[in-house]
Coordinates of C-alpha atoms in Angstrom, one line a residue:
M509 CA 0.0 0.0 0.0
S510 CA 1.4 3.4 -0.9
A511 CA 2.1 5.8 1.9
G512 CA -0.4 8.3 0.6
R513 CA -3.4 6.0 0.7
S514 CA -5.7 5.1 3.5
V515 CA -6.3 1.6 4.7
G516 CA -9.9 2.0 3.9
E517 CA -9.2 3.0 0.3
T518 CA -6.9 0.0 -0.3
V519 CA -9.3 -2.4 1.3
R520 CA -12.2 -1.2 -0.9
E521 CA -10.1 -1.6 -4.0
A522 CA -9.1 -5.1 -3.0
A523 CA -12.7 -6.1 -2.3
G524 CA -14.2 -4.3 -5.3
H525 CA -16.5 -2.1 -3.1
A526 CA -16.8 1.5 -4.3
P527 CA -19.0 2.8 -1.4
P528 CA -17.1 3.4 1.9
A529 CA -17.7 0.6 4.4
S530 CA -19.5 1.8 7.5
P531 CA -18.0 0.8 10.8
F532 CA -21.5 0.5 12.2
R533 CA -22.6 -2.3 9.8
Q534 CA -21.0 -5.1 11.7
P535 CA -22.3 -8.2 13.4
R536 CA -22.5 -8.6 17.2
G537 CA -19.2 -10.5 17.3
V538 CA -17.3 -7.5 15.9
W539 CA -18.9 -5.1 18.4
T540 CA -18.1 -7.6 21.2
V541 CA -14.4 -7.7 20.5
A542 CA -14.3 -3.9 19.8
F543 CA -15.7 -3.3 23.3
A544 CA -13.2 -5.6 24.8
C545 CA -10.5 -3.6 22.9
V546 CA -11.6 -0.4 24.5
V547 CA -11.4 -1.9 28.0
S548 CA -8.0 -3.5 27.2
F549 CA -6.5 -0.3 26.0
M550 CA -7.9 1.6 29.0
G551 CA -5.4 -0.4 31.0
I552 CA -2.5 1.7 29.7
G553 CA -3.5 4.8 31.7
L554 CA -5.9 3.3 34.2
V555 CA -3.5 3.3 37.2
D556 CA -2.0 6.7 36.5
P557 CA -4.4 8.7 38.7
I558 CA -4.1 6.3 41.7
L559 CA -0.3 6.0 41.8
P560 CA 0.2 8.6 44.6
A561 CA -2.8 7.2 46.5
L562 CA -1.3 3.7 46.3
S563 CA 2.0 5.0 47.6
S564 CA 0.5 6.7 50.6
Q565 CA -2.2 4.2 51.5
L566 CA -0.1 1.1 51.1
H567 CA 3.0 2.8 52.6
A568 CA 5.0 2.1 49.4
S569 CA 7.9 4.0 47.9
P570 CA 7.4 5.6 44.5
S571 CA 9.8 3.2 43.0
A572 CA 7.8 0.2 44.3
V573 CA 4.6 1.7 42.9
E574 CA 6.2 2.2 39.5
L575 CA 6.8 -1.5 39.4
L576 CA 3.1 -1.7 38.5
F577 CA 4.1 -0.5 35.1
T578 CA 7.3 -2.5 35.0
S579 CA 5.8 -5.9 35.8
Y580 CA 2.9 -5.3 33.4
L581 CA 4.9 -4.1 30.4
V582 CA 7.9 -6.4 30.8
V583 CA 5.7 -9.5 31.0
T584 CA 3.7 -8.1 28.0
A585 CA 7.0 -7.7 26.1
V586 CA 8.1 -11.3 26.7
A587 CA 4.7 -12.7 26.1
M588 CA 4.7 -11.0 22.6
L589 CA 7.3 -13.6 21.6
V590 CA 4.9 -16.5 22.4
T591 CA 1.5 -15.2 21.2
G592 CA 2.1 -16.4 17.6
W593 CA 3.2 -19.8 19.0
V594 CA 0.0 -20.1 21.1
S595 CA -2.5 -18.9 18.5
S596 CA -1.0 -21.2 15.8
R597 CA -1.8 -24.1 18.0
I598 CA -5.2 -23.3 19.5
G599 CA -6.6 -20.7 17.1
G600 CA -7.5 -17.0 17.3
K601 CA -10.7 -17.2 19.3
R602 CA -9.3 -19.5 21.9
T603 CA -6.2 -17.3 22.3
L604 CA -8.5 -14.3 22.7
V605 CA -10.6 -16.0 25.3
A606 CA -7.5 -17.2 27.2
G607 CA -6.3 -13.6 27.3
L608 CA -9.6 -12.3 28.6
I609 CA -9.8 -15.0 31.3
L610 CA -6.3 -14.0 32.5
I611 CA -7.2 -10.3 32.6
V612 CA -10.4 -11.0 34.5
A613 CA -8.6 -13.2 37.0
F614 CA -5.6 -11.0 37.7
S615 CA -7.4 -7.7 37.7
A616 CA -9.7 -9.2 40.4
L617 CA -6.7 -10.5 42.4
A618 CA -5.0 -7.1 42.1
G619 CA -8.1 -5.4 43.5
S620 CA -8.3 -7.9 46.4
S621 CA -4.6 -7.4 47.3
H622 CA -3.4 -6.1 50.6
S623 CA 0.2 -5.1 49.7
I624 CA 2.0 -3.4 46.8
G625 CA 4.0 -6.6 46.2
Q626 CA 0.8 -8.6 45.6
I627 CA -0.5 -6.0 43.1
I628 CA 2.8 -6.0 41.3
G629 CA 2.7 -9.7 40.9
F630 CA -0.9 -9.8 39.8
R631 CA -0.2 -7.0 37.3
A632 CA 2.4 -9.3 35.7
G633 CA -0.3 -11.9 35.1
W634 CA -2.5 -9.2 33.8
G635 CA 0.2 -8.3 31.3
L636 CA 0.3 -11.9 30.0
G637 CA -3.4 -11.8 29.4
N638 CA -3.2 -8.5 27.7
A639 CA -0.5 -9.6 25.3
L640 CA -2.6 -12.6 24.3
F641 CA -5.6 -10.4 23.8
I642 CA -3.9 -7.6 21.9
A643 CA -2.1 -9.9 19.6
T644 CA -5.3 -11.6 18.4
S645 CA -8.1 -9.1 18.8
L646 CA -7.8 -7.5 15.4
A647 CA -7.5 -10.8 13.6
V648 CA -10.7 -12.0 15.4
I649 CA -12.5 -8.7 14.5
I650 CA -11.6 -9.2 10.8
G651 CA -12.6 -12.9 10.9
A652 CA -16.1 -11.9 12.4
A653 CA -16.7 -9.0 10.0
S654 CA -19.4 -9.3 7.3
G655 CA -19.8 -6.7 4.6
G656 CA -17.8 -4.1 6.3
F657 CA -14.1 -5.1 6.2
A658 CA -12.8 -1.6 6.1
G659 CA -15.3 -0.6 8.7
A660 CA -14.0 -3.3 11.0
I661 CA -10.5 -1.9 10.8
I662 CA -11.7 1.6 11.5
L663 CA -13.7 0.3 14.4
Y664 CA -10.5 -1.2 15.9
E665 CA -8.6 2.1 15.5
T666 CA -11.4 3.9 17.2
A667 CA -11.5 1.4 20.0
L668 CA -7.8 2.0 20.6
G669 CA -8.2 5.7 20.7
I670 CA -11.3 5.6 23.0
G671 CA -9.6 3.2 25.4
I672 CA -6.5 5.3 25.7
A673 CA -8.6 8.5 26.4
L674 CA -11.0 6.8 28.8
G675 CA -8.4 4.9 30.9
P676 CA -7.3 7.9 33.1
L677 CA -10.8 9.2 33.4
V678 CA -12.2 5.9 34.6
G679 CA -9.2 5.3 36.8
G680 CA -9.7 8.8 38.4
E681 CA -13.4 8.4 39.0
L682 CA -13.2 4.9 40.4
G683 CA -10.0 5.6 42.2
A684 CA -11.6 8.5 44.1
I685 CA -13.9 5.9 45.7
S686 CA -11.1 3.5 46.5
W687 CA -7.7 2.6 44.9
R688 CA -9.3 -0.9 44.4
G689 CA -12.0 0.6 42.2
P690 CA -10.1 0.7 38.8
F691 CA -9.0 -2.9 39.2
F692 CA -12.5 -4.2 40.0
G693 CA -13.9 -2.0 37.2
V694 CA -11.7 -3.8 34.7
T695 CA -12.8 -7.1 36.2
V696 CA -16.5 -6.4 35.7
L697 CA -16.1 -4.9 32.2
M698 CA -13.8 -7.7 31.0
S699 CA -16.1 -10.4 32.5
V700 CA -18.9 -8.9 30.3
S701 CA -16.6 -9.0 27.3
L702 CA -15.6 -12.6 28.0
I703 CA -19.2 -13.9 28.2
A704 CA -20.1 -11.9 25.1
T705 CA -17.1 -13.3 23.2
L706 CA -18.0 -16.9 24.1
V707 CA -21.6 -16.3 22.9
F708 CA -21.3 -14.0 19.9
V709 CA -17.8 -14.5 18.3
D710 CA -17.6 -17.4 15.9
R711 CA -14.8 -19.9 16.1
T712 CA -11.8 -19.0 14.0
P713 CA -10.0 -21.6 11.9
R714 CA -6.9 -23.1 13.4
P715 CA -3.8 -22.1 11.3
A716 CA -2.4 -24.8 9.2
R717 CA 1.2 -24.2 10.3
K718 CA 2.5 -24.2 13.9
T719 CA 5.0 -21.4 14.3
S720 CA 8.3 -21.4 16.1
I721 CA 8.8 -19.4 19.3
T722 CA 12.2 -18.2 18.1
E723 CA 11.0 -16.5 14.9
P724 CA 10.6 -13.0 16.4
L725 CA 14.0 -13.1 17.9
R726 CA 15.6 -14.3 14.7
A727 CA 13.9 -11.5 12.8
L728 CA 15.9 -8.9 14.8
R729 CA 18.9 -10.0 12.7
H730 CA 17.6 -7.7 10.0
R731 CA 19.1 -4.2 10.2
G732 CA 16.0 -2.3 9.3
L733 CA 13.9 -4.0 12.0
A734 CA 16.6 -3.8 14.6
V735 CA 17.1 0.0 13.9
M736 CA 13.4 0.7 14.3
S737 CA 13.0 -1.5 17.4
V738 CA 15.9 0.3 19.2
T739 CA 14.4 3.6 18.1
A740 CA 11.1 2.6 19.6
L741 CA 12.8 1.5 22.8
L742 CA 14.5 4.9 23.3
Y743 CA 11.3 6.7 22.5
N744 CA 9.3 4.5 24.9
W745 CA 11.8 5.2 27.7
G746 CA 10.9 8.9 27.4
F747 CA 7.2 8.3 26.9
F748 CA 6.7 6.0 29.9
T749 CA 8.8 8.3 32.1
L750 CA 6.4 11.0 31.3
L751 CA 3.3 8.8 31.6
A752 CA 4.2 6.9 34.8
F753 CA 6.2 9.4 36.8
T754 CA 4.7 12.9 36.3
P755 CA 1.7 12.1 38.6
F756 CA 4.1 12.3 41.6
P757 CA 5.6 15.8 41.1
M758 CA 2.2 17.1 39.8
H759 CA 0.7 16.9 43.3
L760 CA -2.9 16.7 42.1
G761 CA -5.8 14.8 43.6
I762 CA -7.1 11.6 42.0
H763 CA -9.9 13.3 40.1
E764 CA -7.6 16.1 38.8
L765 CA -5.0 13.6 37.6
G766 CA -7.7 11.7 35.8
Y767 CA -8.8 14.8 33.9
V768 CA -5.3 15.8 33.0
F769 CA -4.5 12.4 31.5
T770 CA -7.8 12.2 29.8
A771 CA -7.1 15.4 28.0
W772 CA -3.7 13.9 27.2
G773 CA -5.4 10.7 25.9
V774 CA -7.8 12.6 23.7
L775 CA -4.9 14.3 21.9
V776 CA -3.1 10.9 21.6
A777 CA -6.2 9.5 19.9
I778 CA -6.9 12.4 17.6
F779 CA -3.3 12.8 16.4
A780 CA -2.8 9.0 16.0
V781 CA -5.9 8.4 13.9
F782 CA -6.3 11.7 12.0
V783 CA -3.2 13.8 12.0
A784 CA -0.5 11.2 11.6
P785 CA -1.6 9.9 8.1
R786 CA -1.8 13.5 6.8
A787 CA 1.6 14.4 8.2
Q788 CA 3.0 11.2 6.6
R789 CA 1.5 12.0 3.2
R790 CA 2.8 15.6 3.2
F791 CA 6.3 15.3 4.8
G792 CA 7.1 11.6 4.7
T793 CA 7.8 9.2 7.6
P794 CA 11.5 10.0 8.3
R795 CA 11.1 13.8 8.4
T796 CA 7.9 13.7 10.4
L797 CA 9.6 11.4 13.0
Y798 CA 12.7 13.5 13.3
V799 CA 10.7 16.7 14.0
N800 CA 8.4 14.9 16.3
F801 CA 11.1 13.2 18.4
A802 CA 12.8 16.6 18.7
L803 CA 9.6 18.3 19.9
L804 CA 9.0 15.5 22.4
A805 CA 12.6 15.7 23.7
I806 CA 12.1 19.5 24.2
D807 CA 8.8 18.8 26.0
L808 CA 10.5 16.5 28.4
A809 CA 13.3 19.0 28.9
V810 CA 10.7 21.6 29.8
I811 CA 9.2 19.2 32.3
A812 CA 12.6 18.5 33.8
A813 CA 13.5 22.2 34.1
F814 CA 10.1 23.3 35.6
T815 CA 9.1 20.2 37.6
S816 CA 8.2 22.4 40.5
S817 CA 5.7 24.4 38.5
Q818 CA 2.3 22.6 38.6
A819 CA 0.8 24.6 35.7
T820 CA 3.8 23.9 33.5
L821 CA 3.7 20.2 34.2
I822 CA 0.0 20.1 33.4
V823 CA 0.3 21.9 30.1
A824 CA 3.5 20.0 29.0
V825 CA 1.8 16.6 29.8
I826 CA -1.3 17.4 27.8
V827 CA 0.6 18.8 24.9
S828 CA 2.8 15.7 24.8
G829 CA -0.3 13.7 23.9
A830 CA -0.2 15.2 20.4
L831 CA 3.4 14.1 19.9
V832 CA 2.8 10.7 21.4
G833 CA -0.1 10.1 19.1
L834 CA 2.0 10.9 16.0
N835 CA 4.9 8.9 17.2
N836 CA 2.9 5.8 18.1
T837 CA 1.4 5.6 14.7
L838 CA 4.4 6.5 12.6
T839 CA 7.0 4.4 14.4
T840 CA 4.8 1.4 14.0
Q841 CA 4.2 2.1 10.3
A842 CA 8.0 2.6 9.9
V843 CA 8.7 -0.8 11.4
M844 CA 6.3 -2.4 8.9
L845 CA 7.9 -0.4 6.0
V846 CA 11.5 -1.4 6.6
S847 CA 11.0 -4.9 7.9
P848 CA 12.0 -7.6 5.3
V849 CA 10.2 -10.3 7.3
E850 CA 6.5 -11.1 7.5
R851 CA 4.4 -8.5 9.3
P852 CA 3.2 -10.6 12.3
V853 CA 6.8 -11.7 13.1
A854 CA 8.0 -8.1 12.8
S855 CA 5.2 -6.9 15.1
A856 CA 6.1 -9.4 17.8
A857 CA 9.8 -8.6 17.6
Y858 CA 9.2 -4.9 17.6
G859 CA 6.7 -5.2 20.5
F860 CA 9.2 -7.2 22.6
V861 CA 12.0 -4.6 22.3
R862 CA 9.9 -1.5 22.8
F863 CA 7.9 -2.8 25.8
I864 CA 11.1 -3.6 27.5
G865 CA 12.1 0.1 27.4
G866 CA 8.6 1.1 28.5
G867 CA 8.7 -1.3 31.4
L868 CA 12.1 -0.4 32.8
A869 CA 11.7 3.4 32.5
P870 CA 9.2 4.0 35.3
F871 CA 11.1 2.1 37.9
A872 CA 14.4 3.8 36.8
A873 CA 12.7 7.2 37.0
A874 CA 11.6 6.7 40.6
R875 CA 15.1 5.4 41.6
L876 CA 16.9 8.3 40.0
A877 CA 14.5 10.8 41.7
A878 CA 15.2 9.2 45.1
D879 CA 19.0 9.0 44.6
F880 CA 19.5 12.4 42.9
N881 CA 16.5 14.7 42.4
V882 CA 13.1 14.8 40.7
H883 CA 14.5 16.6 37.6
V884 CA 17.0 13.9 36.6
P885 CA 14.5 11.2 35.3
F886 CA 12.9 13.7 32.8
Y887 CA 16.3 15.0 31.6
L888 CA 17.2 11.3 31.0
G889 CA 13.9 10.9 29.1
A890 CA 14.7 13.9 26.9
V891 CA 18.2 12.5 26.2
T892 CA 16.8 9.0 25.2
V893 CA 14.2 10.5 22.9
A894 CA 16.9 12.8 21.3
A895 CA 19.1 9.7 20.9
A896 CA 16.3 8.0 19.0
I897 CA 16.8 10.6 16.3
G898 CA 20.4 9.4 15.8
V899 CA 19.4 5.8 15.7
L900 CA 16.6 6.4 13.3
A901 CA 19.0 8.4 11.1
S902 CA 21.3 5.4 10.8
G903 CA 18.4 3.6 9.0
H904 CA 17.3 6.7 7.0
R905 CA 18.1 5.2 3.6
L906 CA 16.3 1.9 4.4
L907 CA 13.2 3.8 5.6
T908 CA 13.2 6.2 2.6
R909 CA 13.6 3.4 0.1
A910 CA 10.9 1.3 1.7
E911 CA 8.5 4.2 1.8
Q912 CA 9.1 4.9 -1.9
G913 CA 8.6 1.2 -2.7
T914 CA 12.2 0.6 -3.9
G915 CA 13.5 -1.4 -0.9
E916 CA 15.1 -4.8 -1.6
L917 CA 13.3 -8.0 -0.9
P918 CA 14.9 -10.1 1.7
E919 CA 16.1 -12.6 -0.9
T920 CA 17.9 -9.9 -2.9
A921 CA 19.3 -8.3 0.2
G922 CA 21.0 -11.5 1.1
E923 CA 18.9 -12.2 4.1
P924 CA 16.5 -15.1 4.4
A925 CA 12.9 -14.3 5.2
V926 CA 11.5 -15.5 8.4
P927 CA 8.2 -17.4 7.9
A928 CA 5.1 -15.9 9.5
P929 CA 2.3 -17.5 11.4
A930 CA -0.4 -19.0 9.3
P931 CA -3.2 -16.5 8.6
I932 CA -6.9 -16.4 9.4
V933 CA -9.0 -16.9 6.3
V934 CA -11.8 -14.4 5.5
A935 CA -14.2 -14.5 2.5
V936 CA -14.4 -11.2 0.7
A937 CA -15.2 -10.5 -2.9
A938 CA -12.2 -9.3 -4.9
R939 CA -12.3 -8.0 -8.5
P940 CA -9.6 -8.9 -11.0
G941 CA -6.6 -6.5 -11.1
A942 CA -7.2 -5.2 -7.6
A943 CA -4.4 -4.4 -5.2
D944 CA -3.1 -7.6 -3.6
V945 CA -1.5 -6.2 -0.4
I946 CA -3.1 -4.3 2.5
R947 CA -1.1 -3.6 5.6
H948 CA -2.5 -2.6 9.0
A949 CA -2.1 -4.5 12.3
D950 CA -0.9 -7.6 14.2
C951 CA -2.1 -10.4 11.9
E952 CA -2.0 -11.7 8.4
V953 CA -5.3 -12.3 6.6
H954 CA -6.0 -13.9 3.2
L955 CA -8.9 -12.6 1.3
V956 CA -10.6 -15.5 -0.5
P957 CA -12.8 -14.3 -3.5
A958 CA -16.5 -15.0 -2.9
T959 CA -16.8 -15.7 -6.6
P960 CA -14.4 -17.8 -8.7
G961 CA -11.1 -16.0 -9.3
P962 CA -7.5 -15.6 -8.1
L963 CA -6.6 -15.5 -4.4
R964 CA -6.2 -12.0 -3.1
R965 CA -3.7 -11.6 -0.2
A966 CA -4.0 -8.9 2.5
T967 CA -1.4 -8.4 5.2
V968 CA -2.8 -6.7 8.3
A969 CA 0.0 -5.7 10.6
R970 CA 0.4 -3.2 13.4
S971 CA 1.5 -3.3 17.0
S972 CA -0.8 -2.0 19.6

């Protein structure tokens, strides 16, 4: 798919449908998984408003509280390596259900905990369930869609944006009642999602080929994928320093923190879904990322210099949502552009590396603040994001060539391709001569013509 075209346009061309597909014309199974996606993505910012309250009420240090992010994200990172192995053996729906069961169980256990150590351990189990769910949710949505393939993809993107925006708001409102509220809130909502998934989502076909657990790690041998993964690790270090540690120096109540990070999440959603594609079409991926990384580094430097100013912190955090939204979309697209391996494998490898950075940053921030001062973690975050520019520049030629469609195939580049997990099969009418490739998120889908004709292939790949 060319950089200047939307996913919806390419899907419509492949399927031979001129009218735009409506995201509201979907069966109950699609709506069920989309709702679960909203709740799942809420987990990113759900605990933000209650971090100071957890620290004071459970008599825990900030560094101990930050381990809520570390255990969750590090386990998510490692689990990304095994999701393809699991789903290729039990199928997409069963993997989705397994993830939902784990989220329900561990969120309930976290809400029932009596110490910060227990919550940290249960958040790790939550991270495992979230990895299984995120890795298969889009594939299951596509498999359940009927008549509105492009609409299903738009629905997934919308669910992601709504979840990120609502997470801090829900966390703040429930957290004002009790710090246990956000955890039990997820338990209830995900239980509803689990029951609805079992009832309304059709069984997905089991992939024909069982994938190897080492494929994502072997994929990191490729320079383009390695460069983008390290770039994302450095960026995520700065991003999660901002997301997870700013609630402490901000000195706001639970409600107020929820409102600040909700405003932040709204900008993340708007810039990720609407602004990023336009910036990419106008300026290209490399230039947009260079400028955006520079602006985020400046934003973090401002936070570091004016950490004692509550008003500056609030404005800088909210503004960063626009930059984070752009970066989240464009770095993921850049990974898919430069990677010579199949998209699901690239997504797992990339997710593993970047979530490691996101998981370690909050704990390191709290330790640096305790050992030195509160300014140091944000200065370090600014440095890591600025360093991402240099790492990205080392792969500039690869990214530019890939975006222009002139990049080498893995065979001609002298690097063997890593096989991908077998796809989910979906029946969609395809007219002769239509585009064969569609790229978007975390799974590979083959479009089988509803009428006699050649097989159309669609690759859907994106990390959440």
